[in-house]
Coordinates of C-alpha atoms in Angstrom, one line a residue:
X253 CA -41.9 -25.6 70.1
X254 CA -42.4 -28.5 67.6
X255 CA -43.4 -27.1 64.2
X256 CA -46.5 -27.9 62.5
X257 CA -49.5 -26.6 60.9
X258 CA -51.3 -25.4 64.1
X259 CA -48.5 -22.9 64.7
X260 CA -50.1 -21.1 61.4
X261 CA -53.6 -21.3 62.2
X262 CA -55.6 -18.6 64.4
X263 CA -56.1 -19.7 68.1
X264 CA -57.6 -17.7 71.2
X265 CA -54.2 -15.9 71.6
X266 CA -54.1 -14.9 68.1
X267 CA -57.5 -13.9 67.6
X268 CA -57.5 -11.7 70.6
X269 CA -54.4 -9.9 69.6
X270 CA -55.6 -9.3 66.1
X271 CA -58.9 -7.9 67.6
X272 CA -57.4 -5.6 70.0
X273 CA -54.4 -4.3 67.5
X274 CA -56.9 -4.6 64.4
X275 CA -56.0 -1.1 63.0
X276 CA -52.4 -2.1 63.3
X277 CA -52.7 -5.4 62.2
X278 CA -54.5 -4.1 59.1
X279 CA -52.2 -1.5 58.2
X280 CA -49.2 -3.7 58.5
X281 CA -50.7 -6.5 56.4
X282 CA -51.7 -4.0 53.7
X283 CA -48.2 -2.8 53.3
X284 CA -46.9 -6.3 53.5
X285 CA -49.4 -7.6 51.0
X286 CA -48.3 -5.1 48.4
X287 CA -44.5 -6.3 48.7
X288 CA -45.3 -10.1 48.9
X289 CA -47.6 -9.9 45.9
X290 CA -45.0 -8.8 43.6
X291 CA -42.7 -11.4 45.3
X292 CA -45.4 -14.0 44.3
X293 CA -46.6 -12.7 40.9
X294 CA -43.7 -11.2 39.2
X295 CA -41.0 -13.6 37.5
X296 CA -39.7 -14.0 33.8
X297 CA -41.7 -16.2 31.9
X298 CA -41.2 -15.9 27.9
X299 CA -38.3 -14.7 25.9
X300 CA -37.0 -13.1 29.2
X301 CA -33.5 -12.8 31.0
X302 CA -33.3 -14.4 34.3
X303 CA -30.1 -14.0 36.7
X304 CA -31.5 -16.8 39.0
X305 CA -28.9 -19.2 37.5
X306 CA -26.0 -17.0 38.4
X307 CA -25.8 -15.5 35.0
X308 CA -28.3 -14.0 32.5
X309 CA -30.0 -16.4 30.4
X310 CA -33.0 -17.0 28.5
X311 CA -35.6 -18.6 30.6
X312 CA -38.0 -21.5 29.5
X313 CA -35.0 -23.1 27.1
X314 CA -33.1 -25.8 26.8
X315 CA -30.0 -23.7 27.6
X316 CA -31.7 -22.9 30.9
X317 CA -32.0 -26.5 31.8
X318 CA -28.2 -27.1 31.2
X319 CA -27.2 -24.2 33.4
X320 CA -29.7 -25.4 36.1
X321 CA -28.0 -28.8 36.2
X322 CA -24.5 -27.1 36.6
X323 CA -25.7 -24.8 39.1
X324 CA -27.0 -27.9 41.1
X325 CA -24.0 -29.8 40.4
X326 CA -25.8 -32.5 38.9
X327 CA -24.7 -34.7 35.9
X328 CA -24.9 -33.1 32.6
X329 CA -25.8 -36.3 30.9
X330 CA -29.1 -35.3 29.8
X331 CA -31.8 -35.3 26.9
X332 CA -30.2 -34.3 23.5
X333 CA -31.8 -31.2 22.5
X334 CA -33.0 -32.5 19.2
X335 CA -34.8 -35.5 20.7
X336 CA -37.1 -32.7 22.5
X337 CA -40.3 -32.0 20.9
X338 CA -42.9 -29.4 21.1
X339 CA -46.4 -29.6 21.6
X340 CA -49.2 -27.3 22.3
X341 CA -52.6 -28.4 23.6
X342 CA -55.7 -26.5 23.3
X343 CA -58.0 -26.2 26.2
X344 CA -61.2 -24.2 25.6
X345 CA -59.2 -22.0 23.4
X346 CA -56.3 -21.5 25.8
X347 CA -53.0 -22.7 25.0
X348 CA -50.9 -25.3 27.2
X349 CA -47.3 -25.6 26.5
X350 CA -45.5 -28.9 26.5
X351 CA -42.3 -30.7 25.4
X352 CA -41.9 -34.5 25.4
X353 CA -39.2 -37.0 24.5
X354 CA -40.4 -40.7 23.7
X355 CA -38.7 -44.0 24.0
X356 CA -38.9 -46.6 21.3
X357 CA -41.0 -49.7 22.3
X358 CA -42.3 -48.0 25.4
X359 CA -45.8 -46.9 26.3
X360 CA -45.2 -46.1 29.9
X361 CA -45.3 -42.1 30.5
X362 CA -44.3 -39.8 33.3
X363 CA -45.4 -36.3 33.3
X364 CA -43.0 -33.8 35.3
X365 CA -44.5 -30.7 37.1
X366 CA -42.2 -27.9 38.0
X367 CA -42.3 -25.5 40.8
X368 CA -43.3 -22.0 41.1
X369 CA -41.5 -19.4 38.8
X370 CA -39.9 -22.5 37.0
X371 CA -41.0 -24.0 33.7
X372 CA -41.1 -27.4 31.3
X373 CA -37.4 -27.1 30.8
X374 CA -36.5 -26.9 34.2
X375 CA -38.9 -29.9 34.9
X376 CA -36.7 -32.1 32.7
X377 CA -34.4 -32.5 35.7
X378 CA -37.3 -34.3 37.4
X379 CA -37.9 -36.9 34.5
X380 CA -34.6 -37.7 32.8
X381 CA -34.1 -40.8 35.1
X382 CA -37.6 -42.0 34.2
X383 CA -36.5 -41.8 30.5
X384 CA -33.3 -43.7 31.1
X385 CA -35.4 -46.3 32.8
X386 CA -37.6 -46.6 29.5
X387 CA -40.4 -44.1 30.1
X388 CA -41.6 -41.6 27.7
X389 CA -41.7 -38.4 29.3
X390 CA -43.4 -35.0 29.2
X391 CA -43.4 -31.9 30.9
X392 CA -45.4 -28.5 30.6
X393 CA -45.9 -24.8 31.7
X394 CA -48.0 -24.6 34.4
X395 CA -50.9 -22.0 34.8
X396 CA -49.4 -18.6 34.3
X397 CA -46.0 -19.9 33.8
X398 CA -44.0 -20.0 30.4
X399 CA -46.1 -20.1 27.3
X400 CA -49.3 -21.6 29.0
X401 CA -52.3 -19.3 29.4
X402 CA -53.0 -17.4 32.6
X403 CA -51.8 -14.1 33.9
X404 CA -51.5 -14.4 37.8
X405 CA -50.4 -17.6 39.3
X406 CA -52.3 -19.0 42.3
X407 CA -49.5 -21.2 42.8
X408 CA -50.8 -24.3 41.2
X409 CA -54.6 -24.1 42.2
X410 CA -55.5 -23.4 38.5
X411 CA -53.3 -26.3 37.1
X412 CA -55.7 -28.9 37.7
X413 CA -57.7 -28.7 34.3
X414 CA -54.2 -28.4 32.5
X415 CA -52.9 -31.7 34.1
X416 CA -56.5 -33.6 33.5
X417 CA -55.6 -32.2 29.5
X418 CA -52.3 -33.5 29.5
X419 CA -53.2 -37.0 31.1
X420 CA -56.3 -37.4 28.5
X421 CA -53.8 -36.5 25.8
X422 CA -51.1 -39.0 26.7
X423 CA -53.9 -41.7 27.2
X424 CA -55.5 -41.1 24.0
X425 CA -52.8 -40.3 21.5
X426 CA -50.0 -42.5 22.7
X427 CA -52.1 -45.1 24.1
X428 CA -50.3 -45.0 27.7
X429 CA -50.4 -48.2 29.6
X430 CA -49.0 -46.6 32.6
X431 CA -48.8 -42.9 33.6
X432 CA -47.1 -41.2 36.7
X433 CA -46.8 -37.8 37.9
X434 CA -43.7 -36.3 39.4
X435 CA -43.6 -32.8 40.8
X436 CA -41.9 -30.5 43.1
X437 CA -42.8 -27.7 45.3
X438 CA -46.0 -26.1 43.8
X439 CA -46.1 -29.0 41.1
X440 CA -46.1 -31.4 44.1
X441 CA -49.0 -30.0 45.4
X442 CA -50.9 -29.7 42.0
X443 CA -50.2 -33.5 41.5
X444 CA -51.7 -34.3 45.2
X445 CA -54.5 -31.9 44.3
X446 CA -55.0 -33.8 41.0
X447 CA -55.3 -36.9 43.0
X448 CA -58.0 -35.6 45.0
X449 CA -60.2 -33.7 42.6
X450 CA -59.3 -34.6 38.9
X451 CA -62.1 -36.1 36.7
X452 CA -59.7 -38.7 35.1
X453 CA -57.5 -39.5 37.9
X454 CA -58.0 -43.0 37.4
X455 CA -55.7 -42.8 34.3
X456 CA -52.7 -42.4 36.7
X457 CA -50.8 -45.2 38.5
X458 CA -48.8 -43.0 40.9
X459 CA -47.2 -39.9 42.3
X460 CA -44.2 -38.5 43.5
X461 CA -44.8 -35.4 45.4
X462 CA -41.3 -33.4 46.2
X463 CA -41.4 -30.9 48.7
X464 CA -45.1 -29.6 48.3
X465 CA -47.0 -27.6 50.6
X466 CA -50.3 -29.0 52.2
X467 CA -52.4 -25.6 52.4
X468 CA -51.3 -22.3 50.2
X469 CA -52.9 -20.3 53.4
X470 CA -50.3 -21.7 55.8
X471 CA -47.5 -21.4 53.4
X472 CA -48.1 -17.9 52.8
X473 CA -48.1 -17.4 56.6
X474 CA -45.1 -19.8 57.1
X475 CA -42.9 -18.2 54.5
X476 CA -43.7 -14.7 55.6
X477 CA -42.8 -15.5 59.4
X478 CA -39.8 -17.4 58.6
X479 CA -38.3 -15.6 55.5
X480 CA -40.2 -12.5 53.8
X481 CA -41.7 -10.4 56.6
X482 CA -39.8 -12.3 59.4
X483 CA -42.6 -11.2 61.9
X484 CA -45.5 -13.2 63.5
X485 CA -47.7 -14.1 60.7
X486 CA -50.7 -12.9 62.4
X487 CA -49.2 -9.3 62.5
X488 CA -48.8 -9.3 58.9
X489 CA -50.7 -11.7 56.8
X490 CA -54.3 -10.7 57.8
X491 CA -56.8 -11.5 54.8
X492 CA -54.0 -12.5 52.7
X493 CA -56.1 -15.3 50.9
X494 CA -59.3 -12.9 50.4
X495 CA -56.7 -10.6 48.5
X496 CA -54.9 -13.2 46.6
X497 CA -58.1 -14.9 45.5
X498 CA -59.6 -11.4 44.3
X499 CA -56.2 -11.1 42.0
X500 CA -56.1 -14.6 40.7
X501 CA -60.0 -15.0 40.3
X502 CA -59.8 -18.3 42.3
X503 CA -60.9 -19.3 45.4
X504 CA -57.3 -20.3 47.0
X505 CA -59.1 -21.4 50.4
X506 CA -59.8 -24.5 48.1
X507 CA -56.2 -25.5 47.9
X508 CA -56.2 -27.0 51.2
X509 CA -54.9 -30.6 50.6
X510 CA -55.8 -31.8 53.8
X511 CA -59.4 -31.5 53.9
X512 CA -59.8 -33.9 50.8
X513 CA -57.2 -36.5 51.3
X514 CA -59.7 -39.3 51.3
X515 CA -60.5 -38.9 47.9
X516 CA -57.0 -39.7 46.8
X517 CA -56.8 -43.0 48.9
X518 CA -56.7 -45.1 45.7
X519 CA -53.5 -43.6 44.5
X520 CA -50.1 -44.2 45.8
X521 CA -48.3 -41.0 46.6
X522 CA -44.3 -40.9 47.5
X523 CA -43.9 -37.9 49.6
X524 CA -40.4 -36.5 49.6
X525 CA -39.2 -33.6 51.7
X526 CA -36.1 -32.4 53.5
X527 CA -36.2 -31.6 57.1
X528 CA -33.8 -28.8 56.2
X529 CA -36.3 -27.1 53.7
X530 CA -36.8 -23.4 54.9
X531 CA -39.3 -22.5 51.9
X532 CA -41.6 -25.1 52.3
X533 CA -41.5 -26.9 55.4
X534 CA -41.1 -30.6 56.0
X535 CA -44.0 -30.9 58.1
X536 CA -46.4 -30.5 55.5
X537 CA -45.5 -33.4 53.8
X538 CA -45.4 -35.3 56.9
X539 CA -48.9 -34.5 57.8
X540 CA -50.3 -35.2 54.3
X541 CA -48.6 -38.6 54.6
X542 CA -50.1 -39.2 57.8
X543 CA -53.6 -37.9 56.7
X544 CA -53.3 -40.0 53.6
X545 CA -52.6 -43.5 55.2
X546 CA -55.5 -43.2 57.4
X547 CA -57.8 -44.0 54.5
X548 CA -55.5 -46.6 52.8
X549 CA -56.8 -50.2 53.4
X550 CA -53.4 -51.2 52.8
X551 CA -50.6 -48.7 52.9
X552 CA -49.8 -47.7 49.4
X553 CA -48.1 -44.4 50.0
X554 CA -44.5 -43.7 51.3
X555 CA -42.6 -40.8 53.1
X556 CA -38.9 -40.2 52.9
X557 CA -37.5 -37.0 54.8
X558 CA -33.8 -37.0 54.7
X559 CA -31.8 -34.3 56.7
X560 CA -29.7 -33.2 54.1
X561 CA -31.1 -30.5 51.6
X562 CA -32.7 -27.1 50.9
X563 CA -35.9 -26.5 48.9
X564 CA -36.1 -29.1 45.7
X565 CA -32.4 -29.9 46.0
X566 CA -32.8 -33.6 47.4
X567 CA -32.8 -34.6 43.7
X568 CA -29.4 -33.0 43.6
X569 CA -27.7 -34.0 46.9
X570 CA -29.1 -37.5 47.1
X571 CA -29.2 -38.1 43.6
X572 CA -28.4 -41.9 43.8
X573 CA -31.0 -42.5 46.5
X574 CA -33.6 -40.4 44.6
X575 CA -33.5 -42.3 41.4
X576 CA -33.4 -45.6 43.0
X577 CA -36.3 -44.8 45.4
X578 CA -38.7 -42.9 42.9
X579 CA -38.1 -45.7 40.2
X580 CA -38.5 -48.4 42.5
X581 CA -42.1 -46.7 43.7
X582 CA -42.9 -46.5 40.1
X583 CA -42.2 -50.2 39.4
X584 CA -44.0 -51.2 42.5
X585 CA -47.3 -49.6 41.6
X586 CA -47.2 -50.5 38.0
X587 CA -47.6 -54.2 38.5

């Protein structure tokens, strides 16, 4: 069976199964939710150690960025630590933690948006090649990550006002002539959400969306079936969105990027996704691309789906192609 979003939506068969096995499904889903909730919400944020990069190291630090590059076997040519400036933005009394690196004689900017459990320093891998190409770059801790406000992540939904604030700041404070967004995983999905719903989306020129999901509800179901619970999703994921929404105090049903793609028709998006990604399936980016170009009078978006890498690893495994393609996409859409 070809994998696509339909495989993770209720149909007559799964509805009937749920009705006739409701007590069993509810019990199994409750138990699975408790475990999956901890998996989603508990990760190191500030002044904490992580063993994710093979050895204990302080997260959200320049040293973690270097270790990340080593782990991915990427070039250790990167930003000089002394050139990285910190910035805290105030959003209605709440803190947004950012870092940025400027380029002399340039007023073009790229904003890097990290994935779930990552942070502003790990996002530096997404923007270094833009800095080499003459851009100013900024990364930030997303909602409920790092030093930015928020207690429980909703996997990028509540980052929308944060991105709006960052873009406003760059436009006003630095008189940016061009602004692009590049995000991976959660950051990619938040960037597409921005293109659809942001109040200031006309301020950006392009988006690179690397291995993002198209619907958080379906992502929960996919990941549980394929990786976490390893059971049919409809047997162990009943009412997950309702439960998560209660914890995060946000309606995660609104994080469905397929419903509002028409609103993003004016913003070029470069969808990147490896066919071998087993964390967020490639078909999600493929479906977003197909849906988006329906509304484009002239095709302005692109899709690249190499058959080479795991989740968020295309930038490492195919770095030369990744750099060339993403820089070319930016150049084409800044004329």
